[in-house]
mmCIF file of C-alpha atoms in Angstrom:
data_model
loop_
_atom_site.group_PDB
_atom_site.id
_atom_site.type_symbol
_atom_site.label_atom_id
_atom_site.label_comp_id
_atom_site.label_asym_id
_atom_site.label_seq_id
_atom_site.Cartn_x
_atom_site.Cartn_y
_atom_site.Cartn_z
ATOM 1 C CA UNK U 1 0.127 -0.217 0.099
ATOM 2 C CA UNK U 2 1.751 3.331 -0.992
ATOM 3 C CA UNK U 3 1.913 5.956 1.752
ATOM 4 C CA UNK U 4 0.167 9.394 1.286
ATOM 5 C CA UNK U 5 3.462 11.060 2.151
ATOM 6 C CA UNK U 6 5.534 9.750 -0.126
ATOM 7 C CA UNK U 7 5.851 10.777 -3.837
ATOM 8 C CA UNK U 8 6.413 7.664 -6.271
ATOM 9 C CA UNK U 9 7.955 7.228 -9.637
ATOM 10 C CA UNK U 10 8.016 3.752 -11.676
ATOM 11 C CA UNK U 11 9.328 2.075 -14.904
ATOM 12 C CA UNK U 12 10.289 -1.674 -15.836
ATOM 13 C CA UNK U 13 8.284 -2.963 -12.273
ATOM 14 C CA UNK U 14 10.895 -0.962 -10.226
ATOM 15 C CA UNK U 15 9.476 1.772 -7.930
ATOM 16 C CA UNK U 16 11.242 4.492 -6.458
ATOM 17 C CA UNK U 17 9.580 6.761 -3.574
ATOM 18 C CA UNK U 18 10.711 10.575 -2.367
ATOM 19 C CA UNK U 19 9.512 12.630 0.157
ATOM 20 C CA UNK U 20 10.068 16.341 -1.152
ATOM 21 C CA UNK U 21 9.187 17.716 2.040
ATOM 22 C CA UNK U 22 11.677 15.919 4.142
ATOM 23 C CA UNK U 23 14.908 16.918 1.937
ATOM 24 C CA UNK U 24 13.959 15.007 -1.493
ATOM 25 C CA UNK U 25 14.818 12.072 0.403
ATOM 26 C CA UNK U 26 14.566 8.466 -1.494
ATOM 27 C CA UNK U 27 12.830 6.565 1.363
ATOM 28 C CA UNK U 28 11.613 3.531 -0.872
ATOM 29 C CA UNK U 29 13.017 1.295 -3.565
ATOM 30 C CA UNK U 30 11.078 -1.771 -4.756
ATOM 31 C CA UNK U 31 11.069 -4.204 -7.856
ATOM 32 C CA UNK U 32 8.269 -6.169 -8.655
ATOM 33 C CA UNK U 33 6.513 -7.288 -5.376
ATOM 34 C CA UNK U 34 9.677 -6.902 -3.154
ATOM 35 C CA UNK U 35 9.432 -5.051 0.099
ATOM 36 C CA UNK U 36 11.440 -1.944 0.617
ATOM 37 C CA UNK U 37 15.035 -2.704 -0.211
ATOM 38 C CA UNK U 38 16.418 0.296 1.450
ATOM 39 C CA UNK U 39 16.445 0.991 5.223
ATOM 40 C CA UNK U 40 14.212 3.798 5.816
ATOM 41 C CA UNK U 41 12.329 4.831 9.131
ATOM 42 C CA UNK U 42 8.295 4.438 7.934
ATOM 43 C CA UNK U 43 7.405 5.940 11.413
ATOM 44 C CA UNK U 44 8.956 9.024 10.503
ATOM 45 C CA UNK U 45 7.557 9.764 7.493
ATOM 46 C CA UNK U 46 4.729 11.736 8.528
ATOM 47 C CA UNK U 47 5.639 15.414 7.707
ATOM 48 C CA UNK U 48 2.969 16.976 9.932
ATOM 49 C CA UNK U 49 5.422 15.808 12.384
ATOM 50 C CA UNK U 50 8.567 17.405 11.020
ATOM 51 C CA UNK U 51 10.746 19.114 13.136
ATOM 52 C CA UNK U 52 11.278 23.002 12.264
ATOM 53 C CA UNK U 53 14.305 23.589 10.463
ATOM 54 C CA UNK U 54 16.789 26.030 11.770
ATOM 55 C CA UNK U 55 20.386 26.188 12.666
ATOM 56 C CA UNK U 56 19.309 24.435 15.883
ATOM 57 C CA UNK U 57 17.560 21.359 14.419
ATOM 58 C CA UNK U 58 18.993 17.849 15.440
ATOM 59 C CA UNK U 59 19.625 14.922 13.605
ATOM 60 C CA UNK U 60 16.393 12.638 12.519
ATOM 61 C CA UNK U 61 17.239 9.328 11.548
ATOM 62 C CA UNK U 62 14.847 9.392 8.231
ATOM 63 C CA UNK U 63 17.903 6.862 6.461
ATOM 64 C CA UNK U 64 16.876 6.066 2.802
ATOM 65 C CA UNK U 65 19.199 7.963 0.356
ATOM 66 C CA UNK U 66 20.189 11.165 0.818
ATOM 67 C CA UNK U 67 23.081 13.948 -0.019
ATOM 68 C CA UNK U 68 25.309 15.655 2.368
ATOM 69 C CA UNK U 69 28.567 17.391 1.823
ATOM 70 C CA UNK U 70 32.049 16.963 2.321
ATOM 71 C CA UNK U 71 34.415 16.974 4.046
ATOM 72 C CA UNK U 72 32.104 16.429 7.213
ATOM 73 C CA UNK U 73 34.971 18.147 9.612
ATOM 74 C CA UNK U 74 34.178 21.550 7.643
ATOM 75 C CA UNK U 75 30.092 21.004 8.072
ATOM 76 C CA UNK U 76 29.664 24.139 10.551
ATOM 77 C CA UNK U 77 32.990 25.770 10.351
ATOM 78 C CA UNK U 78 32.233 28.674 7.403
ATOM 79 C CA UNK U 79 28.720 29.905 9.360
ATOM 80 C CA UNK U 80 27.813 32.383 11.575
ATOM 81 C CA UNK U 81 24.777 31.238 12.923
ATOM 82 C CA UNK U 82 25.452 28.655 15.294
ATOM 83 C CA UNK U 83 28.675 30.210 16.674
ATOM 84 C CA UNK U 84 28.966 27.182 19.340
ATOM 85 C CA UNK U 85 28.909 24.476 16.632
ATOM 86 C CA UNK U 86 31.479 26.938 14.556
ATOM 87 C CA UNK U 87 33.625 26.990 17.667
ATOM 88 C CA UNK U 88 33.723 23.411 18.472
ATOM 89 C CA UNK U 89 34.121 22.439 14.549
ATOM 90 C CA UNK U 90 31.252 20.065 15.051
ATOM 91 C CA UNK U 91 31.260 17.262 12.717
ATOM 92 C CA UNK U 92 27.142 16.147 13.599
ATOM 93 C CA UNK U 93 24.745 17.044 12.750
ATOM 94 C CA UNK U 94 24.645 17.065 8.971
ATOM 95 C CA UNK U 95 23.177 20.684 7.667
ATOM 96 C CA UNK U 96 19.591 20.203 8.154
ATOM 97 C CA UNK U 97 18.744 23.035 5.765
ATOM 98 C CA UNK U 98 20.081 20.168 2.919
ATOM 99 C CA UNK U 99 18.669 17.055 4.412
ATOM 100 C CA UNK U 100 15.699 17.443 5.921
ATOM 101 C CA UNK U 101 14.182 21.130 4.694
ATOM 102 C CA UNK U 102 11.386 20.940 1.948
ATOM 103 C CA UNK U 103 12.358 20.199 -1.730
ATOM 104 C CA UNK U 104 10.457 22.067 -4.319
ATOM 105 C CA UNK U 105 8.844 19.489 -7.011
ATOM 106 C CA UNK U 106 10.185 21.450 -10.221
ATOM 107 C CA UNK U 107 8.627 18.449 -12.609
ATOM 108 C CA UNK U 108 7.288 15.384 -11.883
ATOM 109 C CA UNK U 109 6.170 12.764 -14.741
ATOM 110 C CA UNK U 110 5.415 8.873 -14.093
ATOM 111 C CA UNK U 111 9.275 7.990 -14.312
ATOM 112 C CA UNK U 112 11.046 11.057 -13.271
ATOM 113 C CA UNK U 113 11.047 13.730 -10.503
ATOM 114 C CA UNK U 114 13.076 17.121 -10.642
ATOM 115 C CA UNK U 115 13.251 18.637 -7.102
ATOM 116 C CA UNK U 116 14.902 21.857 -5.851
ATOM 117 C CA UNK U 117 15.551 22.322 -2.222
ATOM 118 C CA UNK U 118 16.148 25.934 -0.381
ATOM 119 C CA UNK U 119 19.617 27.873 0.227
ATOM 120 C CA UNK U 120 21.675 26.550 3.435
ATOM 121 C CA UNK U 121 22.755 29.749 5.341
ATOM 122 C CA UNK U 122 25.192 26.884 6.935
ATOM 123 C CA UNK U 123 26.568 25.525 3.748
ATOM 124 C CA UNK U 124 26.264 28.672 1.498
ATOM 125 C CA UNK U 125 24.633 26.148 -1.241
ATOM 126 C CA UNK U 126 21.264 25.008 -2.911
ATOM 127 C CA UNK U 127 20.938 21.154 -3.843
ATOM 128 C CA UNK U 128 18.663 20.128 -7.000
ATOM 129 C CA UNK U 129 18.185 16.261 -7.465
ATOM 130 C CA UNK U 130 16.751 14.431 -10.480
ATOM 131 C CA UNK U 131 15.461 11.021 -9.821
ATOM 132 C CA UNK U 132 14.454 8.962 -13.208
ATOM 133 C CA UNK U 133 13.804 4.924 -13.577
ATOM 134 C CA UNK U 134 15.306 4.242 -17.178
ATOM 135 C CA UNK U 135 13.399 1.811 -19.310
ATOM 136 C CA UNK U 136 15.762 -1.016 -18.424
ATOM 137 C CA UNK U 137 14.703 -0.565 -14.765
ATOM 138 C CA UNK U 138 18.280 1.328 -13.925
ATOM 139 C CA UNK U 139 17.877 4.292 -11.870
ATOM 140 C CA UNK U 140 19.758 7.586 -12.425
ATOM 141 C CA UNK U 141 20.023 9.785 -9.660
ATOM 142 C CA UNK U 142 21.671 13.056 -9.975
ATOM 143 C CA UNK U 143 22.434 15.747 -7.215
ATOM 144 C CA UNK U 144 23.427 19.436 -8.442
ATOM 145 C CA UNK U 145 25.008 21.903 -5.655
ATOM 146 C CA UNK U 146 25.069 25.342 -6.798
ATOM 147 C CA UNK U 147 26.846 27.814 -4.649
ATOM 148 C CA UNK U 148 24.029 30.441 -3.718
ATOM 149 C CA UNK U 149 25.779 32.211 -1.038
ATOM 150 C CA UNK U 150 27.895 35.412 -1.101
ATOM 151 C CA UNK U 151 31.391 33.957 -1.022
ATOM 152 C CA UNK U 152 33.350 30.988 -2.638
ATOM 153 C CA UNK U 153 32.815 27.898 -1.020
ATOM 154 C CA UNK U 154 34.526 24.354 -1.190
ATOM 155 C CA UNK U 155 32.998 21.243 -1.139
ATOM 156 C CA UNK U 156 32.355 17.457 -2.695
ATOM 157 C CA UNK U 157 28.904 15.909 -3.385
ATOM 158 C CA UNK U 158 28.110 12.984 -0.704
ATOM 159 C CA UNK U 159 25.529 10.336 -1.753
ATOM 160 C CA UNK U 160 24.866 8.186 1.282
ATOM 161 C CA UNK U 161 22.424 5.160 0.633
ATOM 162 C CA UNK U 162 21.403 3.239 3.859
ATOM 163 C CA UNK U 163 20.485 -0.406 4.061
ATOM 164 C CA UNK U 164 19.739 -2.781 6.712
ATOM 165 C CA UNK U 165 22.706 -3.538 8.802
ATOM 166 C CA UNK U 166 22.854 -7.032 8.500
ATOM 167 C CA UNK U 167 23.098 -6.800 4.751
ATOM 168 C CA UNK U 168 25.835 -8.145 2.845
ATOM 169 C CA UNK U 169 28.146 -5.631 0.728
ATOM 170 C CA UNK U 170 31.098 -5.866 -1.594
ATOM 171 C CA UNK U 171 33.265 -3.427 -3.572
ATOM 172 C CA UNK U 172 36.596 -4.221 -5.782
ATOM 173 C CA UNK U 173 40.162 -3.042 -3.744
ATOM 174 C CA UNK U 174 43.385 -3.378 -3.780
ATOM 175 C CA UNK U 175 44.883 -3.681 0.145
ATOM 176 C CA UNK U 176 46.791 -0.315 0.038
ATOM 177 C CA UNK U 177 43.570 1.330 -0.722
ATOM 178 C CA UNK U 178 41.537 0.215 1.992
ATOM 179 C CA UNK U 179 41.663 2.163 5.555
ATOM 180 C CA UNK U 180 39.192 0.592 8.160
ATOM 181 C CA UNK U 181 38.330 2.846 11.054
ATOM 182 C CA UNK U 182 36.614 1.121 13.893
ATOM 183 C CA UNK U 183 34.830 2.682 16.322
ATOM 184 C CA UNK U 184 36.299 1.559 19.981
ATOM 185 C CA UNK U 185 35.110 2.432 23.180
ATOM 186 C CA UNK U 186 33.582 0.659 26.400
ATOM 187 C CA UNK U 187 30.249 0.026 24.521
ATOM 188 C CA UNK U 188 31.353 -0.355 21.139
ATOM 189 C CA UNK U 189 33.668 -3.007 19.365
ATOM 190 C CA UNK U 190 34.798 -3.347 15.640
ATOM 191 C CA UNK U 191 32.792 -5.084 12.779
ATOM 192 C CA UNK U 192 34.632 -7.814 11.304
ATOM 193 C CA UNK U 193 35.619 -7.867 7.434
ATOM 194 C CA UNK U 194 37.303 -9.438 5.043
ATOM 195 C CA UNK U 195 39.223 -9.152 2.006
ATOM 196 C CA UNK U 196 39.558 -12.194 -0.571
ATOM 197 C CA UNK U 197 40.253 -11.909 -4.230
ATOM 198 C CA UNK U 198 40.484 -8.196 -4.199
ATOM 199 C CA UNK U 199 36.889 -7.856 -2.704
ATOM 200 C CA UNK U 200 36.297 -5.918 0.542
ATOM 201 C CA UNK U 201 32.998 -7.079 2.633
ATOM 202 C CA UNK U 202 32.069 -6.672 5.968
ATOM 203 C CA UNK U 203 30.776 -9.663 7.963
ATOM 204 C CA UNK U 204 27.917 -8.050 9.888
ATOM 205 C CA UNK U 205 27.076 -9.342 13.369
ATOM 206 C CA UNK U 206 25.791 -9.154 16.825
ATOM 207 C CA UNK U 207 27.957 -7.482 19.142
ATOM 208 C CA UNK U 208 29.160 -9.827 22.159
ATOM 209 C CA UNK U 209 27.410 -9.800 25.237
ATOM 210 C CA UNK U 210 30.007 -7.319 27.022
ATOM 211 C CA UNK U 211 29.555 -4.516 24.196
ATOM 212 C CA UNK U 212 26.469 -2.732 23.080
ATOM 213 C CA UNK U 213 27.298 -2.247 19.457
ATOM 214 C CA UNK U 214 29.399 -3.024 17.039
ATOM 215 C CA UNK U 215 30.904 -0.050 14.484
ATOM 216 C CA UNK U 216 33.475 0.182 11.707
ATOM 217 C CA UNK U 217 34.007 2.965 8.998
ATOM 218 C CA UNK U 218 35.938 1.882 5.862
ATOM 219 C CA UNK U 219 37.504 4.431 3.181
ATOM 220 C CA UNK U 220 38.130 2.674 -0.058
ATOM 221 C CA UNK U 221 39.823 3.992 -3.446
ATOM 222 C CA UNK U 222 38.066 1.206 -5.358
ATOM 223 C CA UNK U 223 39.055 -0.798 -8.614
ATOM 224 C CA UNK U 224 35.930 -0.437 -10.177
ATOM 225 C CA UNK U 225 33.450 2.179 -9.253
ATOM 226 C CA UNK U 226 30.668 -0.118 -8.123
ATOM 227 C CA UNK U 227 29.485 -1.134 -4.738
ATOM 228 C CA UNK U 228 26.826 -4.257 -4.648
ATOM 229 C CA UNK U 229 24.698 -5.106 -1.813
ATOM 230 C CA UNK U 230 22.298 -7.889 -0.969
ATOM 231 C CA UNK U 231 19.026 -6.817 0.198
ATOM 232 C CA UNK U 232 16.768 -9.743 1.184
ATOM 233 C CA UNK U 233 16.583 -11.893 -2.302
ATOM 234 C CA UNK U 234 17.826 -8.941 -4.592
ATOM 235 C CA UNK U 235 21.203 -7.591 -5.382
ATOM 236 C CA UNK U 236 21.152 -3.401 -5.610
ATOM 237 C CA UNK U 237 24.116 -2.538 -7.418
ATOM 238 C CA UNK U 238 25.528 1.186 -7.114
ATOM 239 C CA UNK U 239 27.637 2.502 -10.296
ATOM 240 C CA UNK U 240 29.232 6.005 -10.178
ATOM 241 C CA UNK U 241 32.450 7.871 -11.645
ATOM 242 C CA UNK U 242 35.893 6.720 -10.934
ATOM 243 C CA UNK U 243 37.872 9.797 -10.303
ATOM 244 C CA UNK U 244 41.401 10.559 -9.758
ATOM 245 C CA UNK U 245 42.273 9.913 -5.952
ATOM 246 C CA UNK U 246 44.101 13.204 -5.775
ATOM 247 C CA UNK U 247 40.637 14.763 -6.338
ATOM 248 C CA UNK U 248 38.984 13.161 -3.540
ATOM 249 C CA UNK U 249 39.352 15.010 -0.078
ATOM 250 C CA UNK U 250 41.855 13.443 2.044
ATOM 251 C CA UNK U 251 39.972 12.985 4.835
ATOM 252 C CA UNK U 252 36.980 11.373 2.881
ATOM 253 C CA UNK U 253 37.367 8.704 0.324
ATOM 254 C CA UNK U 254 35.894 7.915 -3.084
ATOM 255 C CA UNK U 255 33.708 4.833 -0.975
ATOM 256 C CA UNK U 256 32.893 4.962 2.237
ATOM 257 C CA UNK U 257 31.123 2.150 3.950
ATOM 258 C CA UNK U 258 29.908 2.305 7.595
ATOM 259 C CA UNK U 259 28.480 -1.114 9.340
ATOM 260 C CA UNK U 260 26.821 -0.795 12.936
ATOM 261 C CA UNK U 261 24.718 -3.400 14.773
ATOM 262 C CA UNK U 262 23.468 -3.787 18.226
ATOM 263 C CA UNK U 263 21.472 -6.460 20.018
ATOM 264 C CA UNK U 264 18.596 -6.907 18.087
ATOM 265 C CA UNK U 265 17.870 -5.314 14.397
ATOM 266 C CA UNK U 266 15.997 -2.139 15.000
ATOM 267 C CA UNK U 267 19.019 -0.086 14.762
ATOM 268 C CA UNK U 268 21.387 -1.998 12.609
ATOM 269 C CA UNK U 269 22.678 -0.121 9.690
ATOM 270 C CA UNK U 270 24.647 -0.121 6.663
ATOM 271 C CA UNK U 271 25.559 3.272 4.870
ATOM 272 C CA UNK U 272 27.131 3.121 1.659
ATOM 273 C CA UNK U 273 28.574 6.482 0.429
ATOM 274 C CA UNK U 274 30.182 7.970 -2.513
ATOM 275 C CA UNK U 275 32.179 11.246 -2.609
ATOM 276 C CA UNK U 276 32.397 13.432 -6.077
ATOM 277 C CA UNK U 277 35.726 15.589 -6.386
ATOM 278 C CA UNK U 278 36.344 18.301 -3.474
ATOM 279 C CA UNK U 279 35.900 21.435 -5.823
ATOM 280 C CA UNK U 280 35.928 25.244 -4.925
ATOM 281 C CA UNK U 281 32.723 26.845 -6.283
ATOM 282 C CA UNK U 282 32.949 30.785 -6.994
ATOM 283 C CA UNK U 283 29.479 32.103 -6.495
ATOM 284 C CA UNK U 284 26.548 30.942 -8.752
ATOM 285 C CA UNK U 285 29.058 28.121 -9.821
ATOM 286 C CA UNK U 286 27.418 24.835 -9.749
ATOM 287 C CA UNK U 287 28.754 20.677 -9.782
ATOM 288 C CA UNK U 288 26.825 17.711 -10.133
ATOM 289 C CA UNK U 289 27.197 13.833 -9.067
ATOM 290 C CA UNK U 290 25.546 11.205 -10.123
ATOM 291 C CA UNK U 291 24.831 7.348 -9.440
ATOM 292 C CA UNK U 292 22.935 4.596 -11.173
ATOM 293 C CA UNK U 293 21.011 1.687 -9.223
ATOM 294 C CA UNK U 294 20.530 -1.682 -10.821
ATOM 295 C CA UNK U 295 18.504 -3.820 -8.981
ATOM 296 C CA UNK U 296 18.281 -7.914 -9.906
ATOM 297 C CA UNK U 297 16.610 -10.549 -8.419
ATOM 298 C CA UNK U 298 18.673 -13.065 -6.844
ATOM 299 C CA UNK U 299 18.984 -16.739 -8.517
ATOM 300 C CA UNK U 300 17.881 -19.525 -5.946
ATOM 301 C CA UNK U 301 20.516 -22.184 -5.385
#
């Protein structure tokens, strides 16, 4: 049953659901009669309960696919409307004007939608999103970031797609371009991973009984610009451009994978992330970054 708060497009037995009022977030992906293949908190889809968006807005875990800016360490240092976050160089939460504020529907058809956000006084930019399902069922997602502020700004375009934390993922790598950063403290231990035949994969599992959670973040410059995720009985392939490693901000990765599990499944999370080149935009200038998703049902053994 379709949700009244969601704008749906479909083609070739593939369906995408977007909520323009909540950052133009993609909250739904299905093929045929499959369940939702991405992780999204449907309990938060009620737009009447959305918080007011300002420089004090806290993070809301809508999940789905969103667009952030990189590098994360600079999210709050270029603004003057939340001095506390500027002084502490806060790296959380992400800019609420970009991921939670309303996006205007510029154009809509049965198979595509074009959205435009509002200017962010925190990041100095406006984001447009174009989402289309092609006749072959592949999904094209493009984000265009425009400097709509009053001074030059430097960012990358950060695509972030969430899946259930127990989903298996894989990306082709060489060992020299893989950096795993576990989250280690009294409550958290690392997520196991493996690299076999130049394929990196997390091995998601619940934390041991003496820890509340497992979490690790991996920064990768891949051999091939593609990430595969097994979601239920389907494989979702996320394809993107392979940029020169020198074009990626040194504190980010062309590919980043975050895997988190807890006891029980409600908060388990797999984040599949892609960064565009880091660029300086003069006032009025823009840059675009795209992904292509392909969804295939897995053959039964």
